[in-house]
CSV table of C-alpha atoms in Angstrom, one decimal:
chain,number,residue,atom,x,y,z
A,24,MET,CA,0.0,0.0,0.0
A,25,ILE,CA,1.2,3.5,-0.8
A,26,THR,CA,0.9,6.0,2.0
A,27,TRP,CA,0.6,9.7,1.4
A,28,ILE,CA,2.6,11.9,3.7
A,29,LYS,CA,0.4,14.6,5.3
A,30,ASP,CA,3.0,17.1,6.6
A,31,GLY,CA,6.6,17.6,7.8
A,32,GLU,CA,5.8,16.0,11.2
A,33,HIS,CA,4.4,12.9,9.5
A,34,LEU,CA,7.5,12.7,7.4
A,35,GLU,CA,9.7,12.8,10.5
A,36,GLN,CA,7.6,10.1,12.2
A,37,ILE,CA,8.0,7.9,9.1
A,38,GLN,CA,11.8,8.3,9.1
A,39,GLN,CA,12.0,7.5,12.8
A,40,LYS,CA,9.8,4.4,12.4
A,41,ASN,CA,11.4,3.0,9.3
A,42,LYS,CA,15.0,2.2,10.0
A,43,ASP,CA,15.0,-0.5,7.2
A,44,PHE,CA,14.7,0.4,3.5
A,45,PHE,CA,11.7,2.3,2.3
A,46,ILE,CA,10.9,4.4,-0.8
A,47,LEU,CA,10.0,8.0,-0.7
A,48,VAL,CA,8.4,9.6,-3.8
A,49,PHE,CA,8.3,13.3,-4.6
A,50,TYR,CA,5.2,13.9,-6.6
A,51,GLY,CA,3.4,16.9,-8.2
A,52,ALA,CA,-0.1,16.6,-9.7
A,53,PHE,CA,0.9,19.3,-12.2
A,54,SER,CA,3.4,16.8,-13.7
A,55,GLN,CA,2.3,14.2,-16.2
A,56,ALA,CA,5.6,12.4,-15.7
A,57,ALA,CA,4.9,12.2,-11.9
A,58,LYS,CA,1.5,10.8,-12.6
A,59,ARG,CA,3.0,8.1,-14.8
A,60,ALA,CA,5.6,7.3,-12.2
A,61,LEU,CA,3.0,7.0,-9.5
A,62,ASN,CA,1.1,4.4,-11.6
A,63,GLU,CA,4.4,2.4,-12.1
A,64,LEU,CA,5.1,2.6,-8.4
A,65,GLU,CA,1.6,1.3,-7.6
A,66,ARG,CA,2.4,-1.7,-9.8
A,67,PHE,CA,5.8,-2.0,-8.1
A,68,ASN,CA,4.2,-1.9,-4.7
A,69,LYS,CA,1.7,-4.7,-5.6
A,70,GLU,CA,4.6,-6.9,-6.5
A,71,ASN,CA,6.8,-5.8,-3.5
A,72,GLU,CA,4.4,-5.4,-0.7
A,73,LYS,CA,7.0,-5.7,2.0
A,74,ILE,CA,8.8,-2.5,0.9
A,75,PRO,CA,7.0,0.6,2.3
A,76,VAL,CA,6.3,3.3,-0.3
A,77,TYR,CA,5.5,6.9,0.8
A,78,VAL,CA,4.5,9.8,-1.4
A,79,ILE,CA,5.0,13.5,-0.8
A,80,ASP,CA,2.9,15.9,-2.8
A,81,VAL,CA,5.2,18.9,-3.1
A,82,ALA,CA,2.3,21.2,-3.4
A,83,LYS,CA,0.9,20.1,0.0
A,84,VAL,CA,4.0,19.3,2.0
A,85,LYS,CA,6.0,22.5,1.6
A,86,GLY,CA,9.8,22.4,2.0
A,87,ALA,CA,10.3,18.7,2.2
A,88,HIS,CA,12.1,18.6,-1.1
A,89,LYS,CA,14.9,20.8,0.4
A,90,GLN,CA,15.7,18.3,3.1
A,91,PHE,CA,16.5,15.7,0.4
A,92,ASN,CA,17.9,18.0,-2.3
A,93,VAL,CA,15.0,17.3,-4.7
A,94,THR,CA,14.6,19.7,-7.6
A,95,ASN,CA,12.4,17.7,-10.0
A,96,VAL,CA,9.2,15.6,-9.8
A,97,PRO,CA,9.1,12.7,-10.0
A,98,THR,CA,12.0,11.8,-7.9
A,99,VAL,CA,12.1,8.5,-6.1
A,100,LEU,CA,14.5,8.0,-3.2
A,101,GLY,CA,15.5,4.8,-1.5
A,102,LEU,CA,16.2,5.5,2.2
A,103,GLU,CA,17.7,3.4,5.0
A,104,ASN,CA,18.5,4.6,8.4
A,105,ARG,CA,17.6,8.2,7.4
A,106,LYS,CA,20.1,8.2,4.6
A,107,VAL,CA,19.4,8.3,0.9
A,108,ILE,CA,21.0,5.3,-0.7
A,109,SER,CA,19.4,5.5,-4.1
A,110,ARG,CA,17.9,8.3,-6.3
A,111,ILE,CA,15.9,8.0,-9.5
A,112,GLU,CA,14.7,11.1,-11.3
A,113,GLY,CA,12.0,10.8,-14.0
A,114,VAL,CA,9.7,7.9,-15.0
A,115,GLN,CA,10.8,4.3,-15.0
A,116,ASN,CA,8.8,1.1,-15.3
A,117,ALA,CA,7.7,-0.9,-12.2
A,118,HIS,CA,10.5,-3.4,-12.6
A,119,PHE,CA,13.2,-0.7,-12.7
A,120,TYR,CA,12.2,0.7,-9.4
């Protein structure tokens, strides 16, 4: 299941709770590429249910992108122990993620 991050406090709680690997997606409804990436990540998530996937809508959760040096949507980050260990910018297919 994909979980939408509500605000900065919610993001902080997620980072504290998830010490193991999880995916953080930076999304913007204004971007067709971000919409396509979200569809692919939903497919990925169905095939990889044990990997938590969280989405940040940059229009609703202001400033979160700065914390992770994100300048484009979609950007997909793999995090572990509060550190970015992978970064994918743009749209990929579900198997690539």
